[in-house]
CSV table of C-alpha atoms in Angstrom, one decimal:
chain,number,residue,atom,x,y,z
A,1315,MET,CA,19.4,5.1,1.8
A,1316,ALA,CA,17.8,4.5,5.2
A,1317,VAL,CA,15.2,2.0,6.7
A,1318,LEU,CA,12.5,4.0,8.2
A,1319,PRO,CA,10.5,3.0,11.3
A,1320,LEU,CA,6.9,1.6,10.6
A,1321,VAL,CA,3.8,3.0,12.0
A,1322,ILE,CA,1.7,0.1,13.5
A,1323,TYR,CA,-1.9,-0.1,13.9
A,1324,PRO,CA,-3.8,1.2,15.8
A,1325,ASP,CA,-1.7,4.4,15.5
A,1326,PRO,CA,-4.3,7.0,14.4
A,1327,ARG,CA,-1.9,8.4,11.8
A,1328,LEU,CA,-3.0,5.5,9.6
A,1329,LEU,CA,-6.6,6.7,9.6
A,1330,GLU,CA,-5.8,10.2,8.2
A,1331,PRO,CA,-6.0,11.0,4.6
A,1332,SER,CA,-2.6,12.1,3.0
A,1333,LYS,CA,-2.0,15.3,1.2
A,1334,PRO,CA,-1.0,15.7,-2.5
A,1335,VAL,CA,2.6,16.2,-3.4
A,1336,GLU,CA,3.0,19.5,-5.2
A,1337,ALA,CA,6.1,18.6,-7.1
A,1338,VAL,CA,8.5,15.6,-7.4
A,1339,THR,CA,11.8,16.9,-6.2
A,1340,ASP,CA,15.3,15.4,-5.4
A,1341,GLU,CA,14.1,15.3,-1.8
A,1342,THR,CA,10.9,13.4,-2.9
A,1343,ARG,CA,13.3,10.9,-4.9
A,1344,ALA,CA,15.3,10.5,-1.8
A,1345,PHE,CA,12.4,9.7,0.4
A,1346,MET,CA,10.9,7.2,-2.1
A,1347,ASP,CA,14.4,5.4,-2.2
A,1348,ASP,CA,14.1,5.3,1.7
A,1349,MET,CA,10.6,3.8,1.5
A,1350,MET,CA,11.7,1.3,-1.0
A,1351,GLU,CA,14.5,0.2,1.2
A,1352,THR,CA,12.3,0.1,4.3
A,1353,MET,CA,9.8,-2.0,2.2
A,1354,TYR,CA,12.5,-4.6,1.1
A,1355,ALA,CA,13.9,-4.6,4.7
A,1356,SER,CA,10.4,-5.5,6.0
A,1357,GLN,CA,9.8,-8.1,3.4
A,1358,GLY,CA,6.8,-6.2,1.9
A,1359,ILE,CA,5.5,-5.8,-1.6
A,1360,GLY,CA,4.0,-2.3,-1.1
A,1361,LEU,CA,4.4,0.8,1.3
A,1362,ALA,CA,2.6,4.1,1.5
A,1363,ALA,CA,4.2,7.1,2.9
A,1364,ILE,CA,1.9,7.2,5.9
A,1365,GLN,CA,3.2,3.9,6.9
A,1366,VAL,CA,6.5,5.6,7.8
A,1367,GLY,CA,4.7,8.7,9.2
A,1368,VAL,CA,4.7,11.0,6.3
A,1369,HIS,CA,1.2,12.2,5.2
A,1370,GLN,CA,2.1,12.6,1.4
A,1371,ARG,CA,0.2,10.8,-1.5
A,1372,ILE,CA,3.4,8.6,-2.3
A,1373,LEU,CA,3.5,4.8,-2.4
A,1374,VAL,CA,6.2,2.3,-3.7
A,1375,MET,CA,5.6,-1.2,-4.8
A,1376,ASP,CA,7.7,-4.2,-6.2
A,1377,ILE,CA,5.4,-7.2,-6.5
A,1378,GLY,CA,8.4,-9.1,-8.1
A,1379,PHE,CA,10.0,-9.0,-4.8
A,1380,ALA,CA,7.4,-11.5,-3.5
A,1381,SER,CA,8.1,-14.2,-6.1
A,1382,GLY,CA,8.5,-16.8,-3.4
A,1383,ARG,CA,5.3,-16.0,-1.7
A,1384,TYR,CA,2.9,-15.1,-4.7
A,1385,LYS,CA,3.3,-17.2,-7.8
A,1386,GLU,CA,1.5,-14.7,-9.9
A,1387,SER,CA,4.2,-12.1,-9.1
A,1388,GLY,CA,6.2,-13.0,-12.2
A,1389,GLY,CA,9.5,-12.9,-10.2
A,1390,GLY,CA,12.1,-10.5,-10.7
A,1391,SER,CA,12.5,-7.2,-9.2
A,1392,LYS,CA,10.2,-4.4,-10.7
A,1393,PRO,CA,10.3,-1.3,-8.4
A,1394,MET,CA,7.5,1.2,-9.0
A,1395,TYR,CA,7.2,4.7,-7.6
A,1396,LEU,CA,3.8,6.4,-7.6
A,1397,VAL,CA,3.2,10.1,-6.6
A,1398,ASN,CA,-0.6,11.3,-6.5
A,1399,PRO,CA,-1.9,8.1,-7.6
A,1400,GLU,CA,-5.5,7.9,-8.4
A,1401,ILE,CA,-7.8,5.0,-9.6
A,1402,ILE,CA,-9.6,6.3,-12.9
A,1403,GLU,CA,-11.2,3.0,-13.8
A,1404,GLU,CA,-12.0,-0.3,-12.1
A,1405,SER,CA,-13.6,-3.6,-13.0
A,1406,GLU,CA,-16.9,-4.9,-11.8
A,1407,ASP,CA,-15.1,-8.3,-11.5
A,1408,ILE,CA,-14.2,-8.8,-8.0
A,1409,CYS,CA,-11.5,-11.2,-6.6
A,1410,VAL,CA,-10.8,-12.3,-3.1
A,1411,PHE,CA,-7.2,-12.7,-1.6
A,1412,ASP,CA,-5.6,-13.2,1.7
A,1413,GLU,CA,-4.2,-9.7,2.4
A,1414,GLY,CA,-1.5,-8.8,5.0
A,1415,CYS,CA,0.0,-5.3,5.6
A,1416,LEU,CA,3.3,-4.0,7.1
A,1417,SER,CA,1.4,-1.9,9.6
A,1418,PHE,CA,-0.4,-5.1,10.9
A,1419,PRO,CA,2.5,-7.3,11.5
A,1420,GLY,CA,1.5,-11.1,11.3
A,1421,GLN,CA,-2.2,-10.4,10.7
A,1422,TYR,CA,-3.8,-11.6,7.4
A,1423,ALA,CA,-7.5,-11.7,6.2
A,1424,GLU,CA,-9.5,-12.3,2.9
A,1425,VAL,CA,-10.5,-9.0,1.3
A,1426,GLU,CA,-12.7,-8.4,-1.8
A,1427,ARG,CA,-11.3,-6.0,-4.3
A,1428,PRO,CA,-11.9,-5.2,-8.1
A,1429,GLU,CA,-9.7,-7.6,-10.3
A,1430,TYR,CA,-8.6,-4.6,-12.6
A,1431,VAL,CA,-7.8,-1.0,-12.1
A,1432,LYS,CA,-6.5,1.7,-14.2
A,1433,VAL,CA,-4.3,4.2,-12.2
A,1434,ARG,CA,-3.0,7.8,-13.2
A,1435,TYR,CA,0.2,9.0,-11.2
A,1436,LEU,CA,3.3,10.9,-11.4
A,1437,ASP,CA,6.4,8.6,-11.6
A,1438,TYR,CA,10.0,8.9,-10.1
A,1439,HIS,CA,10.8,11.9,-12.2
A,1440,GLY,CA,7.6,13.6,-11.9
A,1441,LYS,CA,6.2,12.7,-15.4
A,1442,GLU,CA,2.4,11.6,-15.6
A,1443,GLN,CA,1.9,7.9,-16.3
A,1444,PHE,CA,-1.1,5.4,-16.6
A,1445,MET,CA,-0.9,1.9,-15.4
A,1446,GLU,CA,-3.3,-0.9,-16.2
A,1447,ALA,CA,-3.3,-3.4,-13.4
A,1448,HIS,CA,-4.6,-7.0,-12.9
A,1449,GLY,CA,-4.3,-9.5,-10.2
A,1450,LEU,CA,-1.7,-9.1,-7.6
A,1451,LEU,CA,-0.5,-5.6,-8.9
A,1452,ALA,CA,-4.2,-4.4,-9.0
A,1453,ARG,CA,-4.5,-5.6,-5.3
A,1454,CYS,CA,-1.3,-4.0,-4.2
A,1455,VAL,CA,-2.0,-0.7,-5.7
A,1456,GLN,CA,-5.4,-0.7,-4.3
A,1457,HIS,CA,-4.4,-1.6,-0.7
A,1458,GLU,CA,-1.5,1.2,-0.8
A,1459,LEU,CA,-4.0,3.7,-2.4
A,1460,ASP,CA,-6.4,3.0,0.7
A,1461,HIS,CA,-3.5,3.7,3.0
A,1462,LEU,CA,-3.3,7.3,1.3
A,1463,ASP,CA,-7.0,7.8,1.9
A,1464,GLY,CA,-6.8,7.0,5.4
A,1465,LYS,CA,-8.4,3.5,4.9
A,1466,VAL,CA,-6.8,0.1,6.1
A,1467,PHE,CA,-7.5,-3.5,5.0
A,1468,VAL,CA,-9.4,-4.4,8.1
A,1469,ASP,CA,-12.1,-1.8,7.2
A,1470,TYR,CA,-13.2,-4.4,4.8
A,1471,LEU,CA,-13.8,-7.2,7.2
A,1472,SER,CA,-16.7,-7.8,9.7
A,1473,ARG,CA,-16.5,-6.0,13.0
A,1474,THR,CA,-15.7,-9.3,14.7
A,1475,LYS,CA,-12.7,-10.0,12.6
A,1476,ARG,CA,-11.4,-6.4,12.8
A,1477,ASP,CA,-11.6,-6.4,16.6
A,1478,LEU,CA,-9.9,-9.6,16.8
A,1479,ILE,CA,-6.9,-8.3,14.8
A,1480,THR,CA,-7.0,-5.0,16.8
A,1481,ARG,CA,-6.8,-7.0,20.0
A,1482,ARG,CA,-3.9,-9.1,18.7
A,1483,LEU,CA,-2.0,-6.1,17.8
A,1484,LYS,CA,-2.7,-4.2,21.1
A,1485,LYS,CA,-1.6,-7.3,23.1
A,1486,ARG,CA,1.6,-7.7,20.9
A,1487,ALA,CA,2.4,-4.0,21.5
A,1488,LYS,CA,2.4,-4.6,25.4
């Protein structure tokens, strides 16, 4: 496995929608393993393929990896691999959470999202699965799915907050 370089905002690749994966192959699985290794090395709980420069509808998550940061993670490693994920149901109940992103190092902001989502996806072996997610898991899958659609968490913020984060990241890049 390898740790891949992260794509950092305001890189325009983060704003491009990703393409569906035609089939889950050994190459796809090796890439997902590299994504998971990259996510762990970066201390994240989720990572979309575009965050390592690949425009495919793939994401990996392990909310248990964050047990020290998020009490509701439940603890214990629980790696998840989602290929071609799509939300097929979501609650009207909304929750607010302080989100961060590996592509926005050191930046956090409160974002409103549905409390519950139901997701259809292909797993590590290419088998169709369904997941019902609440709380942190729901938030993480929605955040990563946004990446696959070319959307980033600052898109949910006011223009002032979004501009402030963009300026900070541009300054950091210099």
